[in-house]
Amino acid sequence: MTVNSERISSGERREQILVAATEVFGQYGYVGATTDRVARAAGISQPYVVRLFGTKEQLFIEALRYTLAKLLAAFRAAIAEQPADGRAVERAMESRLGEAYVELVADRGLLLTLLHGFMMGSEPVIGPVARDGFMQVYRMLRDEAGFTPDQAHRFLADGMLINTLLASGLALQLSADAGAAELFSCTFGDKLRTVLDHAAA
Amino acid sequence: MTVNSERISSGERREQILVAATEVFGQYGYVGATTDRVARAAGISQPYVVRLFGTKEQLFIEALRYTLAKLLAAFRAAIAEQPADGRAVERAMESRLGEAYVELVADRGLLLTLLHGFMMGSEPVIGPVARDGFMQVYRMLRDEAGFTPDQAHRFLADGMLINTLLASGLALQLSADAGAAELFSCTFGDKLRTVLDHAAA
DNA sequence: GTCTATATGACGATAGAC
DNA sequence: GTCTATCGTCATATAGAC
């Protein structure tokens, strides 16, 4: 088989497009993102994006499902994580999950696609997908990570504050704003290094 | 002077338009909202909205500033609140501020305009306004309400979770989802009644 | 202070070829 | 599996009258 000019399967194309869509939806929001920009980011033509996903709304829903699946997979991995070295102190569950989350939402496209989804609760077809994903996360924390309801609540609350701090770009003015530095320190704790590393990039 | 057909001052018009804009931006997002819809909600023509605010971006910025001012005013009032009746037990500061917040963001237009602002951190002119507003809130909690940095952090984190729960519409499926009910109970505590009352409306 | 008319430029989706 | 061409719609902003 030829290597580059080969026609690839629609399954692979769909995945390529979803990656591009997550980035574009994250950057421009649901309405501001255009199927044309998604197409160019994926290296194909605009009508083909529409052909494969039907409508822009369907494309967004698939992209949202895709990011939610990534989030759940990251949490599942963190829950199952065991130190390879027996001597290593096993970090607490909450610490592992928190670190996994901060790593994940360092991808701005993923973070903002997620947030746009949560904010579209009144959309008849997108809303249910977002709510369902959110509650799946809650149940995973409670039933698989073993959190109490209040532990899960506090973990999620911190997560939503992390979202806001990162989305608003406050990380970029930490050196100029002592209050922001104080708030970041409280919010991220030992995850602060991770955030600063990603913010620099 | 005539009463209804009187030409009103541009200052009054601006305020009318800002109220309409907050509602429309909240419902459709920054890009999805049109100056025409804002105009119709305010009962005037589309070009006149542009005339008074210059551009749609400027209109959004003014609407965002307007909602941030409302938020700060509500917190300032809650901080200053004293029981009129001496016998009444003064509620804790945190409880008063929490209640004020839930009352405020029961207005979906206000809530979503705020959230859209926070999510637009990478926009060169909107981003700074949003970040500035957020940090003003933080400083008010710390310096005027007397919160420690960690108290302020936890209050804000809860606030951001409240935003997500309300924006995503989870309040509407509380009766059908035991997990959601559990999470709402942890998150809102004694503010739960307030939320349910507003959700019903 | 406020309107109508309109220039100008997208965007989503369809038709149909290869 | 993928493209080019294009239709219909709608949005921001300007011009200029009243």
PDB file of C-alpha atoms in Angstrom, chain B residues 1-172:
ATOM      1  CA  MET B   1     -43.394  66.807  29.404  1.00  0.00           C
ATOM      2  CA  THR B   2     -45.008  63.909  27.621  1.00  0.00           C
ATOM      3  CA  VAL B   3     -44.714  60.614  29.371  1.00  0.00           C
ATOM      4  CA  ASN B   4     -44.170  57.739  26.984  1.00  0.00           C
ATOM      5  CA  SER B   5     -43.221  59.177  23.643  1.00  0.00           C
ATOM      6  CA  GLU B   6     -40.587  61.367  25.194  1.00  0.00           C
ATOM      7  CA  ARG B   7     -37.126  60.971  23.833  1.00  0.00           C
ATOM      8  CA  ILE B   8     -35.005  59.677  26.642  1.00  0.00           C
ATOM      9  CA  SER B   9     -31.404  60.531  27.366  1.00  0.00           C
ATOM     10  CA  SER B  10     -28.626  58.446  25.888  1.00  0.00           C
ATOM     11  CA  GLY B  11     -27.614  57.544  29.419  1.00  0.00           C
ATOM     12  CA  GLU B  12     -30.956  55.917  30.128  1.00  0.00           C
ATOM     13  CA  ARG B  13     -30.903  54.236  26.733  1.00  0.00           C
ATOM     14  CA  ARG B  14     -27.484  52.813  27.409  1.00  0.00           C
ATOM     15  CA  GLU B  15     -28.701  51.239  30.633  1.00  0.00           C
ATOM     16  CA  GLN B  16     -31.774  49.764  28.915  1.00  0.00           C
ATOM     17  CA  ILE B  17     -29.542  48.317  26.230  1.00  0.00           C
ATOM     18  CA  LEU B  18     -27.103  46.893  28.768  1.00  0.00           C
ATOM     19  CA  VAL B  19     -29.921  45.048  30.522  1.00  0.00           C
ATOM     20  CA  ALA B  20     -31.079  43.645  27.180  1.00  0.00           C
ATOM     21  CA  ALA B  21     -27.514  42.822  26.157  1.00  0.00           C
ATOM     22  CA  THR B  22     -26.820  40.884  29.352  1.00  0.00           C
ATOM     23  CA  GLU B  23     -29.834  38.740  28.663  1.00  0.00           C
ATOM     24  CA  VAL B  24     -29.012  38.170  25.000  1.00  0.00           C
ATOM     25  CA  PHE B  25     -25.292  37.556  25.505  1.00  0.00           C
ATOM     26  CA  GLY B  26     -26.187  35.114  28.241  1.00  0.00           C
ATOM     27  CA  GLN B  27     -28.570  33.224  26.021  1.00  0.00           C
ATOM     28  CA  TYR B  28     -26.533  33.082  22.815  1.00  0.00           C
ATOM     29  CA  GLY B  29     -22.936  33.663  23.879  1.00  0.00           C
ATOM     30  CA  TYR B  30     -20.668  36.387  22.604  1.00  0.00           C
ATOM     31  CA  VAL B  31     -20.577  35.321  18.963  1.00  0.00           C
ATOM     32  CA  GLY B  32     -24.103  33.956  18.795  1.00  0.00           C
ATOM     33  CA  ALA B  33     -25.679  37.084  20.185  1.00  0.00           C
ATOM     34  CA  THR B  34     -26.538  39.601  17.489  1.00  0.00           C
ATOM     35  CA  THR B  35     -26.794  43.328  17.846  1.00  0.00           C
ATOM     36  CA  ASP B  36     -30.171  42.968  16.189  1.00  0.00           C
ATOM     37  CA  ARG B  37     -31.509  40.732  18.936  1.00  0.00           C
ATOM     38  CA  VAL B  38     -30.199  43.101  21.585  1.00  0.00           C
ATOM     39  CA  ALA B  39     -31.881  45.948  19.755  1.00  0.00           C
ATOM     40  CA  ARG B  40     -35.231  44.192  19.581  1.00  0.00           C
ATOM     41  CA  ALA B  41     -35.008  43.216  23.248  1.00  0.00           C
ATOM     42  CA  ALA B  42     -34.423  46.883  24.037  1.00  0.00           C
ATOM     43  CA  GLY B  43     -37.167  48.030  21.658  1.00  0.00           C
ATOM     44  CA  ILE B  44     -34.968  50.055  19.329  1.00  0.00           C
ATOM     45  CA  SER B  45     -33.305  49.632  15.949  1.00  0.00           C
ATOM     46  CA  GLN B  46     -30.134  47.638  15.369  1.00  0.00           C
ATOM     47  CA  PRO B  47     -28.033  50.469  13.942  1.00  0.00           C
ATOM     48  CA  TYR B  48     -28.800  52.545  16.992  1.00  0.00           C
ATOM     49  CA  VAL B  49     -27.241  49.945  19.267  1.00  0.00           C
ATOM     50  CA  VAL B  50     -24.095  50.105  17.184  1.00  0.00           C
ATOM     51  CA  ARG B  51     -24.281  53.891  17.183  1.00  0.00           C
ATOM     52  CA  LEU B  52     -24.338  54.064  20.972  1.00  0.00           C
ATOM     53  CA  PHE B  53     -21.672  51.447  21.684  1.00  0.00           C
ATOM     54  CA  GLY B  54     -19.431  51.554  18.626  1.00  0.00           C
ATOM     55  CA  THR B  55     -18.969  47.838  18.106  1.00  0.00           C
ATOM     56  CA  LYS B  56     -20.426  44.584  19.351  1.00  0.00           C
ATOM     57  CA  GLU B  57     -17.196  43.940  21.243  1.00  0.00           C
ATOM     58  CA  GLN B  58     -17.513  47.227  23.111  1.00  0.00           C
ATOM     59  CA  LEU B  59     -21.123  46.401  23.905  1.00  0.00           C
ATOM     60  CA  PHE B  60     -20.072  43.076  25.387  1.00  0.00           C
ATOM     61  CA  ILE B  61     -17.372  44.693  27.447  1.00  0.00           C
ATOM     62  CA  GLU B  62     -19.838  47.202  28.854  1.00  0.00           C
ATOM     63  CA  ALA B  63     -22.321  44.425  29.596  1.00  0.00           C
ATOM     64  CA  LEU B  64     -19.615  42.432  31.343  1.00  0.00           C
ATOM     65  CA  ARG B  65     -18.554  45.441  33.402  1.00  0.00           C
ATOM     66  CA  TYR B  66     -22.197  45.995  34.251  1.00  0.00           C
ATOM     67  CA  THR B  67     -22.666  42.455  35.567  1.00  0.00           C
ATOM     68  CA  LEU B  68     -19.384  42.574  37.472  1.00  0.00           C
ATOM     69  CA  ALA B  69     -20.493  45.813  39.097  1.00  0.00           C
ATOM     70  CA  LYS B  70     -23.773  44.172  40.114  1.00  0.00           C
ATOM     71  CA  LEU B  71     -21.863  41.264  41.628  1.00  0.00           C
ATOM     72  CA  LEU B  72     -19.546  43.504  43.601  1.00  0.00           C
ATOM     73  CA  ALA B  73     -22.452  45.637  44.774  1.00  0.00           C
ATOM     74  CA  ALA B  74     -24.354  42.563  45.959  1.00  0.00           C
ATOM     75  CA  PHE B  75     -21.329  41.347  47.912  1.00  0.00           C
ATOM     76  CA  ARG B  76     -20.685  44.772  49.369  1.00  0.00           C
ATOM     77  CA  ALA B  77     -24.287  44.915  50.557  1.00  0.00           C
ATOM     78  CA  ALA B  78     -24.077  41.444  52.063  1.00  0.00           C
ATOM     79  CA  ILE B  79     -20.889  42.342  53.881  1.00  0.00           C
ATOM     80  CA  ALA B  80     -22.452  45.458  55.354  1.00  0.00           C
ATOM     81  CA  GLU B  81     -25.733  43.744  56.199  1.00  0.00           C
ATOM     82  CA  GLN B  82     -26.735  44.001  59.830  1.00  0.00           C
ATOM     83  CA  PRO B  83     -29.828  42.433  61.316  1.00  0.00           C
ATOM     84  CA  ALA B  84     -32.503  45.109  61.739  1.00  0.00           C
ATOM     85  CA  ASP B  85     -33.841  43.210  64.707  1.00  0.00           C
ATOM     86  CA  GLY B  86     -31.260  43.080  67.485  1.00  0.00           C
ATOM     87  CA  ARG B  87     -32.507  39.717  68.658  1.00  0.00           C
ATOM     88  CA  ALA B  88     -31.897  38.083  65.293  1.00  0.00           C
ATOM     89  CA  VAL B  89     -28.785  35.943  65.221  1.00  0.00           C
ATOM     90  CA  GLU B  90     -26.338  37.461  62.794  1.00  0.00           C
ATOM     91  CA  ARG B  91     -25.591  34.937  60.152  1.00  0.00           C
ATOM     92  CA  ALA B  92     -21.958  34.219  59.425  1.00  0.00           C
ATOM     93  CA  MET B  93     -20.336  36.290  56.722  1.00  0.00           C
ATOM     94  CA  GLU B  94     -19.857  33.302  54.466  1.00  0.00           C
ATOM     95  CA  SER B  95     -23.493  32.340  54.689  1.00  0.00           C
ATOM     96  CA  ARG B  96     -24.652  35.861  53.812  1.00  0.00           C
ATOM     97  CA  LEU B  97     -22.300  36.105  50.835  1.00  0.00           C
ATOM     98  CA  GLY B  98     -23.224  32.639  49.603  1.00  0.00           C
ATOM     99  CA  GLU B  99     -26.905  33.419  49.734  1.00  0.00           C
ATOM    100  CA  ALA B 100     -26.346  36.723  47.936  1.00  0.00           C
ATOM    101  CA  TYR B 101     -24.441  34.927  45.208  1.00  0.00           C
ATOM    102  CA  VAL B 102     -27.090  32.290  44.644  1.00  0.00           C
ATOM    103  CA  GLU B 103     -29.763  34.978  44.453  1.00  0.00           C
ATOM    104  CA  LEU B 104     -27.694  36.887  41.927  1.00  0.00           C
ATOM    105  CA  VAL B 105     -26.837  34.067  39.534  1.00  0.00           C
ATOM    106  CA  ALA B 106     -30.401  32.845  39.519  1.00  0.00           C
ATOM    107  CA  ASP B 107     -30.552  35.387  36.701  1.00  0.00           C
ATOM    108  CA  ARG B 108     -29.358  33.154  33.895  1.00  0.00           C
ATOM    109  CA  GLY B 109     -28.422  36.065  31.647  1.00  0.00           C
ATOM    110  CA  LEU B 110     -26.169  37.507  34.317  1.00  0.00           C
ATOM    111  CA  LEU B 111     -24.632  34.124  35.135  1.00  0.00           C
ATOM    112  CA  LEU B 112     -23.822  33.243  31.547  1.00  0.00           C
ATOM    113  CA  THR B 113     -22.565  36.677  30.568  1.00  0.00           C
ATOM    114  CA  LEU B 114     -20.158  36.389  33.473  1.00  0.00           C
ATOM    115  CA  LEU B 115     -19.061  32.903  32.452  1.00  0.00           C
ATOM    116  CA  HIS B 116     -18.591  33.877  28.836  1.00  0.00           C
ATOM    117  CA  GLY B 117     -16.387  36.706  30.018  1.00  0.00           C
ATOM    118  CA  PHE B 118     -14.236  34.394  32.136  1.00  0.00           C
ATOM    119  CA  MET B 119     -13.843  32.006  29.225  1.00  0.00           C
ATOM    120  CA  MET B 120     -12.611  34.701  26.889  1.00  0.00           C
ATOM    121  CA  GLY B 121      -9.298  35.209  28.620  1.00  0.00           C
ATOM    122  CA  SER B 122      -7.375  35.031  25.373  1.00  0.00           C
ATOM    123  CA  GLU B 123      -9.295  37.913  23.799  1.00  0.00           C
ATOM    124  CA  PRO B 124      -6.978  40.917  24.001  1.00  0.00           C
ATOM    125  CA  VAL B 125      -9.507  43.469  25.225  1.00  0.00           C
ATOM    126  CA  ILE B 126     -12.171  41.341  26.917  1.00  0.00           C
ATOM    127  CA  GLY B 127      -9.709  39.122  28.791  1.00  0.00           C
ATOM    128  CA  PRO B 128      -8.246  41.870  30.962  1.00  0.00           C
ATOM    129  CA  VAL B 129     -11.702  43.111  31.966  1.00  0.00           C
ATOM    130  CA  ALA B 130     -12.733  39.619  33.058  1.00  0.00           C
ATOM    131  CA  ARG B 131      -9.525  38.951  34.976  1.00  0.00           C
ATOM    132  CA  ASP B 132      -9.718  42.309  36.646  1.00  0.00           C
ATOM    133  CA  GLY B 133     -13.286  41.704  37.758  1.00  0.00           C
ATOM    134  CA  PHE B 134     -12.438  38.283  39.123  1.00  0.00           C
ATOM    135  CA  MET B 135      -9.537  39.594  41.151  1.00  0.00           C
ATOM    136  CA  GLN B 136     -11.656  42.456  42.481  1.00  0.00           C
ATOM    137  CA  VAL B 137     -14.018  39.845  43.861  1.00  0.00           C
ATOM    138  CA  TYR B 138     -11.149  37.938  45.433  1.00  0.00           C
ATOM    139  CA  ARG B 139      -9.780  41.066  47.071  1.00  0.00           C
ATOM    140  CA  MET B 140     -13.173  42.043  48.359  1.00  0.00           C
ATOM    141  CA  LEU B 141     -13.567  38.653  50.009  1.00  0.00           C
ATOM    142  CA  ARG B 142     -10.175  38.868  51.605  1.00  0.00           C
ATOM    143  CA  ASP B 143      -9.962  42.543  52.523  1.00  0.00           C
ATOM    144  CA  GLU B 144     -13.571  43.565  53.119  1.00  0.00           C
ATOM    145  CA  ALA B 145     -15.228  40.330  54.198  1.00  0.00           C
ATOM    146  CA  GLY B 146     -12.196  39.335  56.258  1.00  0.00           C
ATOM    147  CA  PHE B 147     -11.714  35.905  54.692  1.00  0.00           C
ATOM    148  CA  THR B 148      -8.369  34.176  54.946  1.00  0.00           C
ATOM    149  CA  PRO B 149      -6.820  33.301  51.592  1.00  0.00           C
ATOM    150  CA  ASP B 150      -7.949  29.718  51.997  1.00  0.00           C
ATOM    151  CA  GLN B 151     -11.476  30.736  53.010  1.00  0.00           C
ATOM    152  CA  ALA B 152     -11.662  32.948  49.929  1.00  0.00           C
ATOM    153  CA  HIS B 153     -10.336  30.112  47.812  1.00  0.00           C
ATOM    154  CA  ARG B 154     -12.953  27.696  49.067  1.00  0.00           C
ATOM    155  CA  PHE B 155     -15.727  30.241  48.660  1.00  0.00           C
ATOM    156  CA  LEU B 156     -14.733  30.917  45.069  1.00  0.00           C
ATOM    157  CA  ALA B 157     -14.374  27.223  44.291  1.00  0.00           C
ATOM    158  CA  ASP B 158     -17.887  26.578  45.536  1.00  0.00           C
ATOM    159  CA  GLY B 159     -19.078  29.529  43.508  1.00  0.00           C
ATOM    160  CA  MET B 160     -17.566  28.128  40.337  1.00  0.00           C
ATOM    161  CA  LEU B 161     -19.199  24.753  40.960  1.00  0.00           C
ATOM    162  CA  ILE B 162     -22.503  26.520  41.522  1.00  0.00           C
ATOM    163  CA  ASN B 163     -22.018  28.240  38.160  1.00  0.00           C
ATOM    164  CA  THR B 164     -21.478  24.934  36.411  1.00  0.00           C
ATOM    165  CA  LEU B 165     -24.403  23.176  38.057  1.00  0.00           C
ATOM    166  CA  LEU B 166     -26.781  26.008  37.201  1.00  0.00           C
ATOM    167  CA  ALA B 167     -25.463  26.691  33.698  1.00  0.00           C
ATOM    168  CA  SER B 168     -25.564  23.041  32.693  1.00  0.00           C
ATOM    169  CA  GLY B 169     -29.176  22.781  33.771  1.00  0.00           C
ATOM    170  CA  LEU B 170     -28.615  19.985  36.260  1.00  0.00           C
ATOM    171  CA  ALA B 171     -31.120  21.633  38.591  1.00  0.00           C
ATOM    172  CA  LEU B 172     -33.863  20.478  36.259  1.00  0.00           C
TER     173      LEU B 172
END
